[in-house]
Amino acid sequence: MKVIGLAGWSGAGKTTLLTRVIPHLTERGLRVSVIKHAHHAFDVDIPGKDSWRHREAGAAEVLVSSTRRWALMHELRGADEPRLPELLAKLARVDLVIIEGFKREPHRKIEVHRAANGKPLLFPDDPGVVGIATDTAVETTLPTAHLDDIEAIAAMMQRSAISVEDVLAKSFSEG
């Protein structure tokens, strides 16, 4: 199982890019999973539904299962946010895990940068950035690809991905 991240400021287009890259990778036979970081309270179930009511009532975890999918929600209830190694350990094995966000974790990342966003690049200060997907020219020796060049970005992600074991070892040594 290999791991690569997509990191960038809010509004750079990380999610949009992922929704274009994932089908490209899966059409080539790869099994892909995603870990997404959210910076705010979020919900994956609908207020008023049973799972929401169980969680609101104080359940530490709520697992919802059907013939099509299952989802596990874990409420932190004041505990620290889990770090990336803990979350990676919860995933089923796949060919490639793409991490969206977690820009402060030490894993390898492709930076997603959009000029109109008006935000600075991450790569000069983040040694984990190993490539850049952007809509503008960037002065760097890192590999770059245009945001619309899905094939080039997917190839960059695959070339830059490292084993989950290497990610875990790096996280523990730097964490």
PDB file of C-alpha atoms in Angstrom:
ATOM      1  CA  MET A   1       0.000   0.000   0.000  1.00  0.00           C
ATOM      2  CA  LYS A   2       1.444   3.349  -1.054  1.00  0.00           C
ATOM      3  CA  VAL A   3       0.629   6.828   0.241  1.00  0.00           C
ATOM      4  CA  ILE A   4       0.752  10.286  -1.323  1.00  0.00           C
ATOM      5  CA  GLY A   5      -0.803  13.543  -0.203  1.00  0.00           C
ATOM      6  CA  LEU A   6      -2.455  16.487  -1.881  1.00  0.00           C
ATOM      7  CA  ALA A   7      -1.949  19.657   0.130  1.00  0.00           C
ATOM      8  CA  GLY A   8      -2.721  23.295  -0.413  1.00  0.00           C
ATOM      9  CA  TRP A   9      -4.667  26.200   0.944  1.00  0.00           C
ATOM     10  CA  SER A  10      -8.451  26.149   1.083  1.00  0.00           C
ATOM     11  CA  GLY A  11      -9.864  27.067  -2.311  1.00  0.00           C
ATOM     12  CA  ALA A  12      -6.915  25.714  -4.285  1.00  0.00           C
ATOM     13  CA  GLY A  13      -9.020  22.931  -5.802  1.00  0.00           C
ATOM     14  CA  LYS A  14      -7.777  19.823  -3.968  1.00  0.00           C
ATOM     15  CA  THR A  15     -11.157  18.098  -3.876  1.00  0.00           C
ATOM     16  CA  THR A  16     -11.975  18.975  -7.485  1.00  0.00           C
ATOM     17  CA  LEU A  17      -8.594  17.652  -8.574  1.00  0.00           C
ATOM     18  CA  LEU A  18      -9.124  14.438  -6.601  1.00  0.00           C
ATOM     19  CA  THR A  19     -12.508  13.846  -8.232  1.00  0.00           C
ATOM     20  CA  ARG A  20     -10.709  13.963 -11.581  1.00  0.00           C
ATOM     21  CA  VAL A  21      -7.593  11.953 -10.601  1.00  0.00           C
ATOM     22  CA  ILE A  22      -9.356   9.078  -8.800  1.00  0.00           C
ATOM     23  CA  PRO A  23     -11.294   7.860 -11.895  1.00  0.00           C
ATOM     24  CA  HIS A  24      -8.083   8.099 -13.935  1.00  0.00           C
ATOM     25  CA  LEU A  25      -6.285   5.840 -11.432  1.00  0.00           C
ATOM     26  CA  THR A  26      -9.149   3.382 -10.987  1.00  0.00           C
ATOM     27  CA  GLU A  27      -9.545   3.014 -14.770  1.00  0.00           C
ATOM     28  CA  ARG A  28      -5.941   1.779 -14.733  1.00  0.00           C
ATOM     29  CA  GLY A  29      -6.813  -0.934 -12.214  1.00  0.00           C
ATOM     30  CA  LEU A  30      -5.687   0.730  -8.986  1.00  0.00           C
ATOM     31  CA  ARG A  31      -7.722   0.484  -5.802  1.00  0.00           C
ATOM     32  CA  VAL A  32      -7.688   3.957  -4.236  1.00  0.00           C
ATOM     33  CA  SER A  33      -8.757   5.231  -0.814  1.00  0.00           C
ATOM     34  CA  VAL A  34      -8.780   8.790   0.527  1.00  0.00           C
ATOM     35  CA  ILE A  35      -8.216  10.281   3.950  1.00  0.00           C
ATOM     36  CA  LYS A  36      -9.554  13.841   4.056  1.00  0.00           C
ATOM     37  CA  HIS A  37      -8.786  16.349   6.758  1.00  0.00           C
ATOM     38  CA  ALA A  38     -11.529  18.768   7.772  1.00  0.00           C
ATOM     39  CA  HIS A  39     -10.784  21.935   9.725  1.00  0.00           C
ATOM     40  CA  HIS A  40     -14.197  22.273  11.304  1.00  0.00           C
ATOM     41  CA  ALA A  41     -17.106  20.341  12.735  1.00  0.00           C
ATOM     42  CA  PHE A  42     -18.657  18.266   9.986  1.00  0.00           C
ATOM     43  CA  ASP A  43     -21.365  15.671   9.649  1.00  0.00           C
ATOM     44  CA  VAL A  44     -21.573  12.626   7.419  1.00  0.00           C
ATOM     45  CA  ASP A  45     -25.090  11.724   8.414  1.00  0.00           C
ATOM     46  CA  ILE A  46     -28.316  13.663   8.357  1.00  0.00           C
ATOM     47  CA  PRO A  47     -29.637  15.353  11.499  1.00  0.00           C
ATOM     48  CA  GLY A  48     -32.649  13.438  12.782  1.00  0.00           C
ATOM     49  CA  LYS A  49     -31.601  10.087  11.275  1.00  0.00           C
ATOM     50  CA  ASP A  50     -30.952   7.188  13.673  1.00  0.00           C
ATOM     51  CA  SER A  51     -27.138   7.282  13.405  1.00  0.00           C
ATOM     52  CA  TRP A  52     -27.126  11.041  14.060  1.00  0.00           C
ATOM     53  CA  ARG A  53     -29.430  10.567  17.046  1.00  0.00           C
ATOM     54  CA  HIS A  54     -27.184   7.823  18.491  1.00  0.00           C
ATOM     55  CA  ARG A  55     -24.111  10.050  18.122  1.00  0.00           C
ATOM     56  CA  GLU A  56     -25.875  13.075  19.564  1.00  0.00           C
ATOM     57  CA  ALA A  57     -26.998  10.917  22.501  1.00  0.00           C
ATOM     58  CA  GLY A  58     -23.339  10.350  23.386  1.00  0.00           C
ATOM     59  CA  ALA A  59     -22.217   7.169  21.615  1.00  0.00           C
ATOM     60  CA  ALA A  60     -18.430   7.080  21.217  1.00  0.00           C
ATOM     61  CA  GLU A  61     -18.743   5.287  17.871  1.00  0.00           C
ATOM     62  CA  VAL A  62     -21.604   4.677  15.487  1.00  0.00           C
ATOM     63  CA  LEU A  63     -21.222   2.119  12.713  1.00  0.00           C
ATOM     64  CA  VAL A  64     -23.854   2.198   9.991  1.00  0.00           C
ATOM     65  CA  SER A  65     -24.105  -0.762   7.641  1.00  0.00           C
ATOM     66  CA  SER A  66     -26.213  -1.658   4.607  1.00  0.00           C
ATOM     67  CA  THR A  67     -25.980  -3.930   1.576  1.00  0.00           C
ATOM     68  CA  ARG A  68     -24.073  -1.158  -0.265  1.00  0.00           C
ATOM     69  CA  ARG A  69     -21.631   0.310   2.272  1.00  0.00           C
ATOM     70  CA  TRP A  70     -20.674   0.760   5.881  1.00  0.00           C
ATOM     71  CA  ALA A  71     -19.366   3.807   7.670  1.00  0.00           C
ATOM     72  CA  LEU A  72     -17.853   4.236  11.104  1.00  0.00           C
ATOM     73  CA  MET A  73     -18.115   7.542  12.906  1.00  0.00           C
ATOM     74  CA  HIS A  74     -16.004   8.077  15.981  1.00  0.00           C
ATOM     75  CA  GLU A  75     -16.698  11.019  18.259  1.00  0.00           C
ATOM     76  CA  LEU A  76     -13.598  12.428  19.949  1.00  0.00           C
ATOM     77  CA  ARG A  77     -15.594  13.886  22.851  1.00  0.00           C
ATOM     78  CA  GLY A  78     -12.760  16.225  23.795  1.00  0.00           C
ATOM     79  CA  ALA A  79      -9.877  13.841  23.036  1.00  0.00           C
ATOM     80  CA  ASP A  80      -7.024  15.005  20.788  1.00  0.00           C
ATOM     81  CA  GLU A  81      -7.490  14.816  17.037  1.00  0.00           C
ATOM     82  CA  PRO A  82      -5.860  11.598  15.769  1.00  0.00           C
ATOM     83  CA  ARG A  83      -2.643  11.976  13.811  1.00  0.00           C
ATOM     84  CA  LEU A  84      -2.217  10.554  10.355  1.00  0.00           C
ATOM     85  CA  PRO A  85      -0.572   7.246  11.448  1.00  0.00           C
ATOM     86  CA  GLU A  86      -3.621   6.347  13.554  1.00  0.00           C
ATOM     87  CA  LEU A  87      -5.950   7.052  10.652  1.00  0.00           C
ATOM     88  CA  LEU A  88      -3.847   5.106   8.132  1.00  0.00           C
ATOM     89  CA  ALA A  89      -3.985   2.084  10.433  1.00  0.00           C
ATOM     90  CA  LYS A  90      -7.793   2.093  10.216  1.00  0.00           C
ATOM     91  CA  LEU A  91      -7.926   1.694   6.420  1.00  0.00           C
ATOM     92  CA  ALA A  92      -8.328  -1.545   4.489  1.00  0.00           C
ATOM     93  CA  ARG A  93      -5.343  -2.291   2.232  1.00  0.00           C
ATOM     94  CA  VAL A  94      -5.499  -0.703  -1.223  1.00  0.00           C
ATOM     95  CA  ASP A  95      -2.948   0.183  -3.893  1.00  0.00           C
ATOM     96  CA  LEU A  96      -2.866   3.916  -3.198  1.00  0.00           C
ATOM     97  CA  VAL A  97      -4.053   6.094  -0.317  1.00  0.00           C
ATOM     98  CA  ILE A  98      -4.403   9.761  -1.191  1.00  0.00           C
ATOM     99  CA  ILE A  99      -4.341  12.107   1.770  1.00  0.00           C
ATOM    100  CA  GLU A 100      -6.185  15.370   1.201  1.00  0.00           C
ATOM    101  CA  GLY A 101      -5.009  18.032   3.606  1.00  0.00           C
ATOM    102  CA  PHE A 102      -2.919  17.255   6.694  1.00  0.00           C
ATOM    103  CA  LYS A 103      -0.402  19.765   5.352  1.00  0.00           C
ATOM    104  CA  ARG A 104       1.487  19.838   8.658  1.00  0.00           C
ATOM    105  CA  GLU A 105       2.143  16.071   8.695  1.00  0.00           C
ATOM    106  CA  PRO A 106       5.533  14.901   7.349  1.00  0.00           C
ATOM    107  CA  HIS A 107       4.273  12.610   4.523  1.00  0.00           C
ATOM    108  CA  ARG A 108       5.086  13.257   0.857  1.00  0.00           C
ATOM    109  CA  LYS A 109       2.695  15.674  -0.825  1.00  0.00           C
ATOM    110  CA  ILE A 110       1.843  17.134  -4.187  1.00  0.00           C
ATOM    111  CA  GLU A 111       1.035  20.796  -3.621  1.00  0.00           C
ATOM    112  CA  VAL A 112      -2.133  22.075  -5.291  1.00  0.00           C
ATOM    113  CA  HIS A 113      -1.749  25.776  -6.015  1.00  0.00           C
ATOM    114  CA  ARG A 114      -4.146  28.103  -7.809  1.00  0.00           C
ATOM    115  CA  ALA A 115      -2.861  31.601  -8.626  1.00  0.00           C
ATOM    116  CA  ALA A 116      -6.295  33.242  -8.220  1.00  0.00           C
ATOM    117  CA  ASN A 117      -6.386  32.012  -4.621  1.00  0.00           C
ATOM    118  CA  GLY A 118      -3.751  34.627  -3.732  1.00  0.00           C
ATOM    119  CA  LYS A 119      -2.052  32.368  -1.179  1.00  0.00           C
ATOM    120  CA  PRO A 120       1.694  31.674  -0.925  1.00  0.00           C
ATOM    121  CA  LEU A 121       3.176  28.374  -2.055  1.00  0.00           C
ATOM    122  CA  LEU A 122       3.794  25.770   0.643  1.00  0.00           C
ATOM    123  CA  PHE A 123       6.832  24.111  -0.962  1.00  0.00           C
ATOM    124  CA  PRO A 124       9.596  26.481   0.007  1.00  0.00           C
ATOM    125  CA  ASP A 125       8.865  25.799   3.691  1.00  0.00           C
ATOM    126  CA  ASP A 126       7.564  22.198   3.523  1.00  0.00           C
ATOM    127  CA  PRO A 127      10.184  19.545   2.736  1.00  0.00           C
ATOM    128  CA  GLY A 128       7.335  17.030   2.253  1.00  0.00           C
ATOM    129  CA  VAL A 129       6.241  18.728  -0.975  1.00  0.00           C
ATOM    130  CA  VAL A 130       7.663  16.641  -3.839  1.00  0.00           C
ATOM    131  CA  GLY A 131       5.717  18.127  -6.760  1.00  0.00           C
ATOM    132  CA  ILE A 132       3.325  20.918  -7.671  1.00  0.00           C
ATOM    133  CA  ALA A 133       0.024  20.911  -9.566  1.00  0.00           C
ATOM    134  CA  THR A 134      -0.728  24.511 -10.521  1.00  0.00           C
ATOM    135  CA  ASP A 135      -2.282  26.836 -13.076  1.00  0.00           C
ATOM    136  CA  THR A 136       0.716  29.194 -13.145  1.00  0.00           C
ATOM    137  CA  ALA A 137       4.462  29.071 -13.765  1.00  0.00           C
ATOM    138  CA  VAL A 138       6.449  28.246 -10.623  1.00  0.00           C
ATOM    139  CA  GLU A 139      10.194  28.735 -10.235  1.00  0.00           C
ATOM    140  CA  THR A 140      11.329  25.363  -8.834  1.00  0.00           C
ATOM    141  CA  THR A 141      13.309  22.224  -9.536  1.00  0.00           C
ATOM    142  CA  LEU A 142      10.359  20.127  -8.312  1.00  0.00           C
ATOM    143  CA  PRO A 143       8.231  18.347 -10.915  1.00  0.00           C
ATOM    144  CA  THR A 144       5.217  20.450 -11.922  1.00  0.00           C
ATOM    145  CA  ALA A 145       2.037  19.804 -13.884  1.00  0.00           C
ATOM    146  CA  HIS A 146      -0.857  21.983 -14.943  1.00  0.00           C
ATOM    147  CA  LEU A 147      -4.032  21.499 -12.874  1.00  0.00           C
ATOM    148  CA  ASP A 148      -5.852  20.317 -16.016  1.00  0.00           C
ATOM    149  CA  ASP A 149      -3.221  17.693 -16.917  1.00  0.00           C
ATOM    150  CA  ILE A 150      -4.779  14.827 -14.979  1.00  0.00           C
ATOM    151  CA  GLU A 151      -2.572  12.185 -16.588  1.00  0.00           C
ATOM    152  CA  ALA A 152       0.626  14.042 -15.588  1.00  0.00           C
ATOM    153  CA  ILE A 153      -0.645  14.668 -12.044  1.00  0.00           C
ATOM    154  CA  ALA A 154      -1.667  11.017 -11.611  1.00  0.00           C
ATOM    155  CA  ALA A 155       1.764   9.899 -12.855  1.00  0.00           C
ATOM    156  CA  MET A 156       3.485  12.363 -10.483  1.00  0.00           C
ATOM    157  CA  MET A 157       1.407  11.026  -7.595  1.00  0.00           C
ATOM    158  CA  GLN A 158       2.272   7.402  -8.408  1.00  0.00           C
ATOM    159  CA  ARG A 159       5.999   8.170  -8.819  1.00  0.00           C
ATOM    160  CA  SER A 160       6.096  10.112  -5.550  1.00  0.00           C
ATOM    161  CA  ALA A 161       4.028   7.745  -3.391  1.00  0.00           C
ATOM    162  CA  ILE A 162       5.867   5.781  -0.714  1.00  0.00           C
ATOM    163  CA  SER A 163       4.903   2.705   1.263  1.00  0.00           C
ATOM    164  CA  VAL A 164       2.577   3.106   4.220  1.00  0.00           C
ATOM    165  CA  GLU A 165       5.321   1.558   6.388  1.00  0.00           C
ATOM    166  CA  ASP A 166       7.736   4.338   5.370  1.00  0.00           C
ATOM    167  CA  VAL A 167       5.082   6.974   6.092  1.00  0.00           C
ATOM    168  CA  LEU A 168       4.449   5.485   9.538  1.00  0.00           C
ATOM    169  CA  ALA A 169       8.174   5.276  10.330  1.00  0.00           C
ATOM    170  CA  LYS A 170       8.679   8.907   9.264  1.00  0.00           C
ATOM    171  CA  SER A 171       5.647  10.082  11.276  1.00  0.00           C
ATOM    172  CA  PHE A 172       6.814   8.340  14.426  1.00  0.00           C
ATOM    173  CA  SER A 173      10.399   9.603  14.070  1.00  0.00           C
ATOM    174  CA  GLU A 174       9.210  13.213  13.562  1.00  0.00           C
ATOM    175  CA  GLY A 175       6.115  13.115  15.782  1.00  0.00           C
TER     176      GLY A 175
END
